[in-house]
Coordinates of C-alpha atoms in Angstrom, one line a residue:
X1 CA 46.5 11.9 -104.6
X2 CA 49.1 12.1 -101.8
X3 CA 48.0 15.6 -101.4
X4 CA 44.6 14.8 -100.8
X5 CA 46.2 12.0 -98.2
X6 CA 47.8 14.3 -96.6
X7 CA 45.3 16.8 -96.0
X8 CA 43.0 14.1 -94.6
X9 CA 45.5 13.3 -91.8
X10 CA 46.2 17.3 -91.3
X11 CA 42.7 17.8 -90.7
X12 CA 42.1 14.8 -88.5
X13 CA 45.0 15.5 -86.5
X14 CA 43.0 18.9 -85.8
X15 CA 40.1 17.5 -84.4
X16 CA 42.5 15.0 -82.3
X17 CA 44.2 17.9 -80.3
X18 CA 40.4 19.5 -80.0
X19 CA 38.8 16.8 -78.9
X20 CA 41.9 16.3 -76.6
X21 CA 41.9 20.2 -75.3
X22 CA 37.9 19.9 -74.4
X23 CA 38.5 17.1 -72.6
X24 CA 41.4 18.8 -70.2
X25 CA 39.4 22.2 -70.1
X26 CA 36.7 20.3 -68.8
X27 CA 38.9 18.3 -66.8
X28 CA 40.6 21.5 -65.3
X29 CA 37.0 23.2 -64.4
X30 CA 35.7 20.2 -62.5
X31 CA 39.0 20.5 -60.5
X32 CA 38.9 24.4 -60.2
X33 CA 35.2 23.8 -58.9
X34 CA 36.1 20.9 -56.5
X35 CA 39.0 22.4 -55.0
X36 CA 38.5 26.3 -54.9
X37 CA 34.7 26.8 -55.4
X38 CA 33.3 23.8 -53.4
X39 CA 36.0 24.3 -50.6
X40 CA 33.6 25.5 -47.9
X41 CA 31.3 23.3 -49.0
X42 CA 33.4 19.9 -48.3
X43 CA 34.8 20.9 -45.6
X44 CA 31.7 21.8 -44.0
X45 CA 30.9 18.1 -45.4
X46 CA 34.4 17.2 -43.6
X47 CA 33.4 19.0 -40.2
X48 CA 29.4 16.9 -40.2
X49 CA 31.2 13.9 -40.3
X50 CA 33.9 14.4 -37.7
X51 CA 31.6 16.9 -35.5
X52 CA 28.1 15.8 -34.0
X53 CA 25.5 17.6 -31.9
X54 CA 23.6 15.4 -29.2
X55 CA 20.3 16.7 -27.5
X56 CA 20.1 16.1 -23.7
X57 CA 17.0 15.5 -22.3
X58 CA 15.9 17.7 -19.6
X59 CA 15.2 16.3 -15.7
X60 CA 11.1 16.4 -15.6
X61 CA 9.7 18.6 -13.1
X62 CA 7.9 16.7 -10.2
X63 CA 4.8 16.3 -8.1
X64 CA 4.5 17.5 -4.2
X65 CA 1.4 17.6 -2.2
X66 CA 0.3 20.0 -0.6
X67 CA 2.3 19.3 2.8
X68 CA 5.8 19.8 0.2
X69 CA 6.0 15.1 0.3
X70 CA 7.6 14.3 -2.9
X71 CA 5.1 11.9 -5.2
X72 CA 7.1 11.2 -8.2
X73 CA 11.4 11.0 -9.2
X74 CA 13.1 10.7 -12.4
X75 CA 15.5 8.5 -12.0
X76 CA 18.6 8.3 -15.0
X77 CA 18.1 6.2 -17.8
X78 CA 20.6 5.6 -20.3
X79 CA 18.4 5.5 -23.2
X80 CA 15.4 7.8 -22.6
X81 CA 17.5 10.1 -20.3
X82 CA 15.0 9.6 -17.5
X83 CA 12.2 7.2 -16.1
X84 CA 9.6 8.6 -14.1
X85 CA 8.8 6.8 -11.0
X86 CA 5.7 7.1 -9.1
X87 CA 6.2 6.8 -5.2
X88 CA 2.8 6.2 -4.7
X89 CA 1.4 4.7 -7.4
X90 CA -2.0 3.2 -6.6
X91 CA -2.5 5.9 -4.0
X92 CA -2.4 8.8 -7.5
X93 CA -2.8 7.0 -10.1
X94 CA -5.6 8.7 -11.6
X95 CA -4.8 12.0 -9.9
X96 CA -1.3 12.2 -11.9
X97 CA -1.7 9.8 -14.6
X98 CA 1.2 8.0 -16.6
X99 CA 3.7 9.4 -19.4
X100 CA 4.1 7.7 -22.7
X101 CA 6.7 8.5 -26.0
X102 CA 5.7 10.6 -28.7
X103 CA 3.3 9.4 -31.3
X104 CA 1.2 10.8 -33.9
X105 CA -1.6 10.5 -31.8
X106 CA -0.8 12.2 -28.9
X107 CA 1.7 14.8 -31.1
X108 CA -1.4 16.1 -33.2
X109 CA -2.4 18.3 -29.5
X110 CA 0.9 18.6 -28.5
X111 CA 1.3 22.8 -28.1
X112 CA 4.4 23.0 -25.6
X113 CA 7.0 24.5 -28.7
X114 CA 9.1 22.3 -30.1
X115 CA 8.4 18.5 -30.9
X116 CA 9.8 16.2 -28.3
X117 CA 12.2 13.5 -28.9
X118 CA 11.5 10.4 -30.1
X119 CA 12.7 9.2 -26.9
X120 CA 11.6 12.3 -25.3
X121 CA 8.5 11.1 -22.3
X122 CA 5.3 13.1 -22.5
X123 CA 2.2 13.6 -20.1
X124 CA -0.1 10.8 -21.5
X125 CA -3.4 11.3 -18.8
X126 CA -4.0 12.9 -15.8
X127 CA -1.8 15.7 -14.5
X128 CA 1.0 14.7 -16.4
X129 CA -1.0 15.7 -19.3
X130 CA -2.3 19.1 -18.4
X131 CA 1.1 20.4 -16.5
X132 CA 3.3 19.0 -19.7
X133 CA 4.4 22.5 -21.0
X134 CA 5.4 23.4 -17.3
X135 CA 6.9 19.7 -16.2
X136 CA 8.9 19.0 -19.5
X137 CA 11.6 21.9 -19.2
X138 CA 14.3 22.5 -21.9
X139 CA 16.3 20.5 -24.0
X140 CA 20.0 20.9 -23.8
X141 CA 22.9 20.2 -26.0
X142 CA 26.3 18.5 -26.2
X143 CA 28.7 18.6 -29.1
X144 CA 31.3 15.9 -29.6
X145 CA 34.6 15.3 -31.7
X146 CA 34.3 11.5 -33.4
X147 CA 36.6 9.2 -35.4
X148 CA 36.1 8.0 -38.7
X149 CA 33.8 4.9 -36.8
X150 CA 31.9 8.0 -35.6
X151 CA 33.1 6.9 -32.0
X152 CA 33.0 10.1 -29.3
X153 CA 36.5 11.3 -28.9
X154 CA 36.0 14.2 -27.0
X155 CA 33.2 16.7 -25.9
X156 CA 33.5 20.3 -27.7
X157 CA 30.8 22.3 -26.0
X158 CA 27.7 21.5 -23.9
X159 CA 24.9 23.6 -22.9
X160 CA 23.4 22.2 -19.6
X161 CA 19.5 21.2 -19.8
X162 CA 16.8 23.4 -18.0
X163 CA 15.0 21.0 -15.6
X164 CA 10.6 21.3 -15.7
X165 CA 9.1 23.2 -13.3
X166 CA 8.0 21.2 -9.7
X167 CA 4.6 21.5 -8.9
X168 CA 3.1 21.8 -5.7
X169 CA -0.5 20.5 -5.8
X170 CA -3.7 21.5 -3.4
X171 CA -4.0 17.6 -2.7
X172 CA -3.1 16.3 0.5
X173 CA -1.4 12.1 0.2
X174 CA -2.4 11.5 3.6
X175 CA -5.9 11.7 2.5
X176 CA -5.1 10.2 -1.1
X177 CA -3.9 6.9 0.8
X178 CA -6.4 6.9 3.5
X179 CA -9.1 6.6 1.1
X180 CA -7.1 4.1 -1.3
X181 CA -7.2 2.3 1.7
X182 CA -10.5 2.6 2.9
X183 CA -11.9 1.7 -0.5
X184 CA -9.9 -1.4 -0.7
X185 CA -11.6 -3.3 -3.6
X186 CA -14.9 -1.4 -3.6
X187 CA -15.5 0.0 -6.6
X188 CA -16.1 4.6 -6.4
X189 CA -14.5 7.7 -6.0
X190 CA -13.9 10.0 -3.6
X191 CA -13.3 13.8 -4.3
X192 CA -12.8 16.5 -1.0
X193 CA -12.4 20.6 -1.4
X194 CA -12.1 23.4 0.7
X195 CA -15.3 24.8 0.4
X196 CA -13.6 28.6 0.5
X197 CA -11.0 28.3 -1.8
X198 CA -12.0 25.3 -4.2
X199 CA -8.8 24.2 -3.5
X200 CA -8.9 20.1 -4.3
X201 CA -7.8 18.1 -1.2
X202 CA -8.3 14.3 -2.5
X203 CA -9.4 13.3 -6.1
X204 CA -9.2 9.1 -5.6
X205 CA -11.2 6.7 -7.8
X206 CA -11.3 3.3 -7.3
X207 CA -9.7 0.8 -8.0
X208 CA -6.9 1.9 -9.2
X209 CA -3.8 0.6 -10.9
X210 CA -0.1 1.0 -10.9
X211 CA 0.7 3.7 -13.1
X212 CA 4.6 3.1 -13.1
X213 CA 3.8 -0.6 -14.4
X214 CA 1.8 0.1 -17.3
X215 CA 4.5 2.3 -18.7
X216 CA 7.1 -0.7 -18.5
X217 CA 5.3 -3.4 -19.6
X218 CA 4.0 -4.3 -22.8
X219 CA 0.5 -5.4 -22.9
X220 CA -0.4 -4.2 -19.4
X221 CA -2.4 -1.4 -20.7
X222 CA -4.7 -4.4 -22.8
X223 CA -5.0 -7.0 -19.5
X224 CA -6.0 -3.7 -17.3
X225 CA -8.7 -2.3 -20.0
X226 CA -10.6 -5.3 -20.3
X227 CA -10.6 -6.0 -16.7
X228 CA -14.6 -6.0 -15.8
X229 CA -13.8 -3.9 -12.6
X230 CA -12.5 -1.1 -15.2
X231 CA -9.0 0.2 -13.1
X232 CA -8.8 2.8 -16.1
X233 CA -12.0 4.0 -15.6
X234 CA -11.5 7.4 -13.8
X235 CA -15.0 7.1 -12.1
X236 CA -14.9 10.3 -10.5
X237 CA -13.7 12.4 -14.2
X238 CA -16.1 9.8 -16.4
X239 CA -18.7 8.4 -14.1
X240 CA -22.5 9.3 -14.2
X241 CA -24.8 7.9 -11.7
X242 CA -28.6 8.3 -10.4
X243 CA -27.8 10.6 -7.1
X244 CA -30.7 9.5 -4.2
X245 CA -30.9 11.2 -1.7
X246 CA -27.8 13.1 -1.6
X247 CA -30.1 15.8 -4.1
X248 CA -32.5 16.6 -1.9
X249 CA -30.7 19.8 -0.1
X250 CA -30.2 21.2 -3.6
X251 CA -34.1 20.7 -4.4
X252 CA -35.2 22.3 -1.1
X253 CA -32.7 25.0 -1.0
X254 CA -34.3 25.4 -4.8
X255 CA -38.1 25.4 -3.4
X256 CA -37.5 27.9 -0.9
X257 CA -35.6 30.0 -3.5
X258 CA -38.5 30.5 -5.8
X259 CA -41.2 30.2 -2.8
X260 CA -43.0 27.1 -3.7
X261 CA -42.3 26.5 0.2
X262 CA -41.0 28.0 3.3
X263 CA -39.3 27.0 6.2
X264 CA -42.7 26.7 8.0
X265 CA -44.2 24.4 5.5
X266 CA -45.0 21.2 6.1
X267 CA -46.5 17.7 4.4
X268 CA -47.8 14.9 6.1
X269 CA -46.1 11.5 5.8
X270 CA -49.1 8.9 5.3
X271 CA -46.3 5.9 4.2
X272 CA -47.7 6.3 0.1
X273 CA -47.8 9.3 -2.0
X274 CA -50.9 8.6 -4.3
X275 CA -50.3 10.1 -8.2
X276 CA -53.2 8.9 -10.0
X277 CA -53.4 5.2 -9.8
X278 CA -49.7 5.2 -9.0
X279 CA -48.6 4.8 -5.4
X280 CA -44.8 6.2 -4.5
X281 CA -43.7 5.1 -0.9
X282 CA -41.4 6.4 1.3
X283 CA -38.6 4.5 2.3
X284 CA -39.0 4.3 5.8
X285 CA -42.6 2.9 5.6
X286 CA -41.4 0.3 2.6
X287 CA -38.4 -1.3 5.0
X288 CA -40.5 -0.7 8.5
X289 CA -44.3 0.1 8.4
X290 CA -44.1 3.3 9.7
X291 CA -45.2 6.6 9.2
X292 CA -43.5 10.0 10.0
X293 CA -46.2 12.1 10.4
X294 CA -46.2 16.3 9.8
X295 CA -42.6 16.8 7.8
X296 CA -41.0 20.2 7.4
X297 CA -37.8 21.1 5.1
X298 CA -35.5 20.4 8.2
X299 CA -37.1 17.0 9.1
X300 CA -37.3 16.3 5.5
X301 CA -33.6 16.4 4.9
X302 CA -32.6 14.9 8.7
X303 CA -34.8 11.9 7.8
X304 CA -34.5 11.9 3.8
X305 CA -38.4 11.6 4.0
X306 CA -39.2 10.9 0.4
X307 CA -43.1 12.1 0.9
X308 CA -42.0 15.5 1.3
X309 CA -39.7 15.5 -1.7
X310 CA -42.7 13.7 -4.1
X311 CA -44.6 17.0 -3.0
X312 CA -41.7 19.4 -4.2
X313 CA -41.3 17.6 -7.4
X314 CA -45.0 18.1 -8.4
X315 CA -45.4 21.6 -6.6
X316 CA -42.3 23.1 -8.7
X317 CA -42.2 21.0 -12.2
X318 CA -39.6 19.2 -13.7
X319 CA -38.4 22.7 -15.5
X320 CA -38.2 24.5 -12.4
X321 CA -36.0 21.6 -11.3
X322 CA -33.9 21.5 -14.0
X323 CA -33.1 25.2 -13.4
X324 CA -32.5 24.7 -10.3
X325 CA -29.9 21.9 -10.4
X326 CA -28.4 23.9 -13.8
X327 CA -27.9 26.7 -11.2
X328 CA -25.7 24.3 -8.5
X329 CA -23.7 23.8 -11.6
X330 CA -25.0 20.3 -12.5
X331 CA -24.4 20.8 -16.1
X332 CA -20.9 22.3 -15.5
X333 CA -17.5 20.2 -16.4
X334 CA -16.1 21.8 -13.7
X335 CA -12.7 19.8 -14.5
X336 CA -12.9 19.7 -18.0
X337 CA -9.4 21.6 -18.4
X338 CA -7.7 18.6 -16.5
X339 CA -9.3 15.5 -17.3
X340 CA -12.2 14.4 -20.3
X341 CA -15.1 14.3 -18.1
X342 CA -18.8 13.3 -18.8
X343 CA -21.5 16.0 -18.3
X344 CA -25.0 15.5 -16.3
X345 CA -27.9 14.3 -17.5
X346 CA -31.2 16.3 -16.6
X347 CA -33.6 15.4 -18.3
X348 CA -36.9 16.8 -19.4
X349 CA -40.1 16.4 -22.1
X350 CA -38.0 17.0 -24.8
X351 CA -35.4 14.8 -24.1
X352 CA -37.6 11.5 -23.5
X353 CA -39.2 12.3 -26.4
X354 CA -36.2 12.0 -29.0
X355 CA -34.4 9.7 -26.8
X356 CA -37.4 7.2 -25.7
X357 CA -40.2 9.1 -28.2
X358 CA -42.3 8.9 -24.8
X359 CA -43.9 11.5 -23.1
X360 CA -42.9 13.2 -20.1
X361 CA -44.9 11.8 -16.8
X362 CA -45.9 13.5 -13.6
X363 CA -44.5 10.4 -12.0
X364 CA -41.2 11.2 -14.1
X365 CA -40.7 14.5 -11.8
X366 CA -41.7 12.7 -8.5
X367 CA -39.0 10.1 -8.7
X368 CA -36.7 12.4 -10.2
X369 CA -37.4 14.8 -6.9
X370 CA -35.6 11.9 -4.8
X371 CA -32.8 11.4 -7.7
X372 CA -33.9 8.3 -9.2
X373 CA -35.6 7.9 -12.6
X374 CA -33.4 9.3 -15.7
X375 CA -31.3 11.6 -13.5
X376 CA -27.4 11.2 -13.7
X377 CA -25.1 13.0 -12.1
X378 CA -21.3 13.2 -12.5
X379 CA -19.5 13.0 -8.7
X380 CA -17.2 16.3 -9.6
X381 CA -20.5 18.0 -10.7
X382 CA -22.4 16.7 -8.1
X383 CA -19.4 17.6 -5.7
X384 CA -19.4 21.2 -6.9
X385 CA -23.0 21.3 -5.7
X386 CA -22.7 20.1 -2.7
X387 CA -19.7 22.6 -2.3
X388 CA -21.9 25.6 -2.5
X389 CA -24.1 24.8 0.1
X390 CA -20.8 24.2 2.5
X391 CA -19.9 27.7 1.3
X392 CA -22.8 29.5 2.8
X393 CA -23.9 29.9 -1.2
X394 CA -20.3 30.2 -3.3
X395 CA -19.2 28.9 -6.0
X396 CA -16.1 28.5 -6.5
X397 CA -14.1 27.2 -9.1
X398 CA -12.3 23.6 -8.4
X399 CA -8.4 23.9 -8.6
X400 CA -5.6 21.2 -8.2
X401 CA -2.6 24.0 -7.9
X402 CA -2.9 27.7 -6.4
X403 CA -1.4 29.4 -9.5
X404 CA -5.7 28.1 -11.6
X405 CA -7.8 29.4 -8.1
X406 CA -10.4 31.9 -9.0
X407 CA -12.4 33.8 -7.1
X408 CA -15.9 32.3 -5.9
X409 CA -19.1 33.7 -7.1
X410 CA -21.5 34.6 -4.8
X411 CA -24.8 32.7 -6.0
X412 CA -26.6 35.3 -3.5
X413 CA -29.4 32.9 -1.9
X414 CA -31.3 34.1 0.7
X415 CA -29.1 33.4 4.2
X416 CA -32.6 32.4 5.8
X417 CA -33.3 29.5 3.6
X418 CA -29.2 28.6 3.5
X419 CA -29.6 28.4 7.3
X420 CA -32.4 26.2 6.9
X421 CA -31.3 23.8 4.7
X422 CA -28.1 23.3 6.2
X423 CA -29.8 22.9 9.8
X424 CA -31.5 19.7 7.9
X425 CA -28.0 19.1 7.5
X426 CA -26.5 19.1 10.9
X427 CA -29.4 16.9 11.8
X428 CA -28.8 14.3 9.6
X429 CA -25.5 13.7 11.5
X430 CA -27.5 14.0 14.5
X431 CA -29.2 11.2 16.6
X432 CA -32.4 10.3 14.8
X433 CA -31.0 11.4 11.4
X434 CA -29.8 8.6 8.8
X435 CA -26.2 9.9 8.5
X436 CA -25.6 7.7 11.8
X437 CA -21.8 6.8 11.2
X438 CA -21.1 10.7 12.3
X439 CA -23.3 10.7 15.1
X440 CA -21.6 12.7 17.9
X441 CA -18.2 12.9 15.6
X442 CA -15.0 13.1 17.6
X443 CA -11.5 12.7 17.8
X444 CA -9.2 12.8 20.6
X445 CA -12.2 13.7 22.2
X446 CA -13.1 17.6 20.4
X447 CA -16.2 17.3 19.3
X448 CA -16.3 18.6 15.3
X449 CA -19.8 19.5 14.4
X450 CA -20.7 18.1 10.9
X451 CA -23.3 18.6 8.2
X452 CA -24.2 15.4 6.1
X453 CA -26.4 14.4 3.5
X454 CA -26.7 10.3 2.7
X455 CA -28.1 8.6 -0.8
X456 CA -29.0 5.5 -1.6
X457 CA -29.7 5.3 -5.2
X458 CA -31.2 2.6 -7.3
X459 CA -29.0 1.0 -9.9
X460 CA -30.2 0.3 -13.3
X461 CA -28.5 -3.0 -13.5
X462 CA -30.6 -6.6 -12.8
X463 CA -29.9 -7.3 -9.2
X464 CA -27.4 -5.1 -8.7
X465 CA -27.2 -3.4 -5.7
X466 CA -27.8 0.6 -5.2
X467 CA -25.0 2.8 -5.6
X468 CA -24.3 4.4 -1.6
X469 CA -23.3 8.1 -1.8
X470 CA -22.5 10.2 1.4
X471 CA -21.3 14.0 1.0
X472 CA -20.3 16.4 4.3
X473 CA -18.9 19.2 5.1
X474 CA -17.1 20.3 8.6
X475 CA -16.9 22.1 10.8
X476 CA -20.4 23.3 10.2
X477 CA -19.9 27.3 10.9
X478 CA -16.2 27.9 9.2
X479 CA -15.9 24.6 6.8
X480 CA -12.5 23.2 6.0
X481 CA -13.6 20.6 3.7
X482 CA -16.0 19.5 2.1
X483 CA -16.6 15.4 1.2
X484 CA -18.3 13.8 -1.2
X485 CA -17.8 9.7 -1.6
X486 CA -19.7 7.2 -4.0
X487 CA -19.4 3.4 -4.1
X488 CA -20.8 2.2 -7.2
X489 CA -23.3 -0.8 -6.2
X490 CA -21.9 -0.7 -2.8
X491 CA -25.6 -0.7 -1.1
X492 CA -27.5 1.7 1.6
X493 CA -24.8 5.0 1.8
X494 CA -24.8 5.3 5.8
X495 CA -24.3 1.6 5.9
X496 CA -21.1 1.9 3.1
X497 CA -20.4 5.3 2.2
X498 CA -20.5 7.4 5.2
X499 CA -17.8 5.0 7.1
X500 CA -15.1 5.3 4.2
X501 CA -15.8 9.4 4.4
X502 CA -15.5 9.3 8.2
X503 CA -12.4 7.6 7.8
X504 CA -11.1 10.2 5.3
X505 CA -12.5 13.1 7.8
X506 CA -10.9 11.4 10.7
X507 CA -7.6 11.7 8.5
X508 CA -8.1 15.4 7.6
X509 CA -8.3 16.7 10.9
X510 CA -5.9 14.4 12.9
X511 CA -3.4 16.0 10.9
X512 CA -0.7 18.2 12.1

């Protein structure tokens, strides 16, 4: 029995000491791992938390006009790295546009490499939008030494930040804060061009806001949009409106393109153009009684004599139209690559029918031939238009920096029936025409000689008044620029219009 006893405890012992030699084997291989096979791997551990890498945002590129004046600064900012401020903020508001930090909105477009900061600004509208890849330069780096509070003890390494690119823009801020003013709480846009180059000279839409306060203060954005003059609204980008009058050159210059007319031909102004049992009257006889009598293409345009236009519209069709004001670029988004912007409307049988399920009328193409009825036009598209007449028939491509100019196409009209429409031009702006603001335009006493077209167009709105358009081009034989203003419901466009553009021309070539 003690033998037995003793064996128990012999073999019991045994398994003590084993049990005791896994445990320090295992032990011993959790130490060999920690200190000799996970060395570089804690003290990499050690280095993260005494080491830390800090990203430095880089200095924005800025805005210059045309004539090199700064329009926007970063100034420092301890927390985003930089703030943009806008020197003239009313004056390019929605010429530049505003920034705004990162989200998942605006990050699903974002294609300028890699993802910005969280407290990284990026172009939200405007300019600052398209130009981002070129503005936002490079991040830079800084690396730091910290204590065990992870306080900065001293700096490492840095790599120095690669500041955005500066831009020099075709616009001109004399002109963008002549027409800021001249608009003062009238509601329109005002967009000028070199005619040659498509350079852009003023892009202005009123009213504006103040672009460097709706990125500072909360809820600014929500008073502004649901203001019922719409300060957001980028009229010029967005807007679509019946054009008048200011279509007529494009419809004559289209008539005596396909040969529905000549330069010889000529209607006679009775005060009514009879369609049926419909009567259509010419402005001039509606607000005075009288009559014009014989009216050619020249005399047509110099007066805006809608008689003349009512015959057009029925002698070429509302197709022949269409192709026409498709050819000036009308349904073009000529600015699409820099701002969203709303396309034309020209409309025709098919689209009254699935939009009204009505048929198209006769009298649908003769109020159409004076731009009322379902025509709407964009300003920039209508702008474009009016361009190519200023540029003796070229079309040329709108640009707001040198580096995006193209080279013009050459529509190749006939120079006859250029010449002729832009003579109805010249006397427009002439005593006796209706563009009366430029009559005899000077300054400093040089006479400039101008080409104008004025448009009074009826607004769709319950007593509202008409929307005044005014577009002109000078100097007549070598254009510089080319000017087209609208004020929305602002009433007869030589009584409203034509005085905000004269201003704006007055600016252009009083400068140095």
């Amino acid at each position: 029995m003690f033998n037995q006893q003793g064996h128990l405890y012999k073999n019991r012992l045994i398994l003590a000491y084993f049990v005791l030699l896994s445990v320090f084997l295992i032990l011993l291989q959790s130490l060999f791992s920690k200190t000799i096979l996970g060395h570089k791997y804690y003290h990499s551990l050690s280095e993260t938390n005494r080491v830390k890498e800090e990203k430095i945002i880089a200095p924005r590129g800025v805005f210059l006009d045309r004539d090199g004046r700064l329009l926007v600064v970063n100034d420092k900012n301890e927390l985003y790295g930089y703030s943009r401020r806008y020197l003239y903020p009313k004056a390019t508001a929605h010429l530049l546009g505003y920034l705004s930090l990162p989200d998942e909105v605006n990050l699903q477009d974002y294609s300028c490499g890699a993802q910005p900061l969280t407290n990284q600004f990026i172009g939200k509208t405007g300019l600052e939008k398209y130009f981002e890849c070129r503005l936002r330069g490079q991040l830079g780096k800084a690396i730091y030494e910290t204590n065990a509070l992870g306080e900065k003890t001293r700096e490492l390494a840095r790599q120095e930040p690669k500041e955005g690119e500066n831009i020099k823009l075709t616009v001109s801020l004399k002109l963008q804060k002549t027409a800021l003013k001249a608009f003062g709480s009238l509601k329109g846009a005002a967009i000028a061009s070199n005619p040659k180059t498509g350079e852009i000279l003023l892009f202005h839409s009123s009213p504006s806001y103040n672009n460097n306060q709706i990125v500072r203060e909360n809820g600014l954005y929500t008073q502004l949009s649901q203001d019922e003059n719409k300060p957001l609204f980028n009229r010029l980008a967005l807007g679509l409106y019946p054009p008048g009058s200011v279509v007529k050159p494009l419809i004559a210059l289209g008539a005596l393109e396909n040969g529905v007319i000549t330069p010889e031909t000529q209607y006679t102004d009775n005060g009514i153009f009879k369609l049926g049992g419909v009567e259509f009257g010419n402005w001039y006889y509606l607000q005075y009684g009288k009559t014009e009598g014989e009216v050619d293409v020249i005399k047509g345009i110099k007066r805006s004599n809608d008689i003349f236009f009512y015959h057009l519209g029925v002698e070429m069709g509302i197709g022949e139209i269409n192709r026409w004001l498709t050819k000036f670029g009308l349904k073009e988004q000529s600015l699409q690559q820099y701002f969203n912007q709303s396309q034309s409307l020209l409309p025709n049988a098919q689209w009254k029918k699935q939009t009204l399920n009505e048929p198209w009328y006769l009298g649908d193409t003769v109020n159409l031939s004076i731009g009322q009825g379902y025509l709407l036009v964009n300003p920039v598209q209508f702008h474009v238009a009016a361009s190519i007449i200023a540029s003796n028939g070229h079309k040329c491509q709108l640009a707001f920096d040198k580096n995006s100019l193209r080279h013009c196409q050459d529509l190749r009209f006939d120079q006859k029936h250029l010449d002729t429409v832009i003579q109805g031009m010249v006397q427009a702006c002439s005593p006796g025409g209706t563009g009366w603001p430029l009559f005899d335009y000077k300054i400093n006493g040089k006479q400039w000689p101008v080409a104008c077209k004025t448009g009074t167009a009826e607004s769709t709105a319950d007593g509202a008044l008409p929307h005044a358009w005014f577009t002109v081009f000078a100097p007549v034989l070598d254009p510089e620029i080319v000017l087209t203003v609208l004020v929305e419901n602002g009433g007869e466009g030589s009584e409203v219009a034509a005085p905000i553009a004269k201003q704006i021309l007055t600016e252009f070539f009083s400068q140095d």
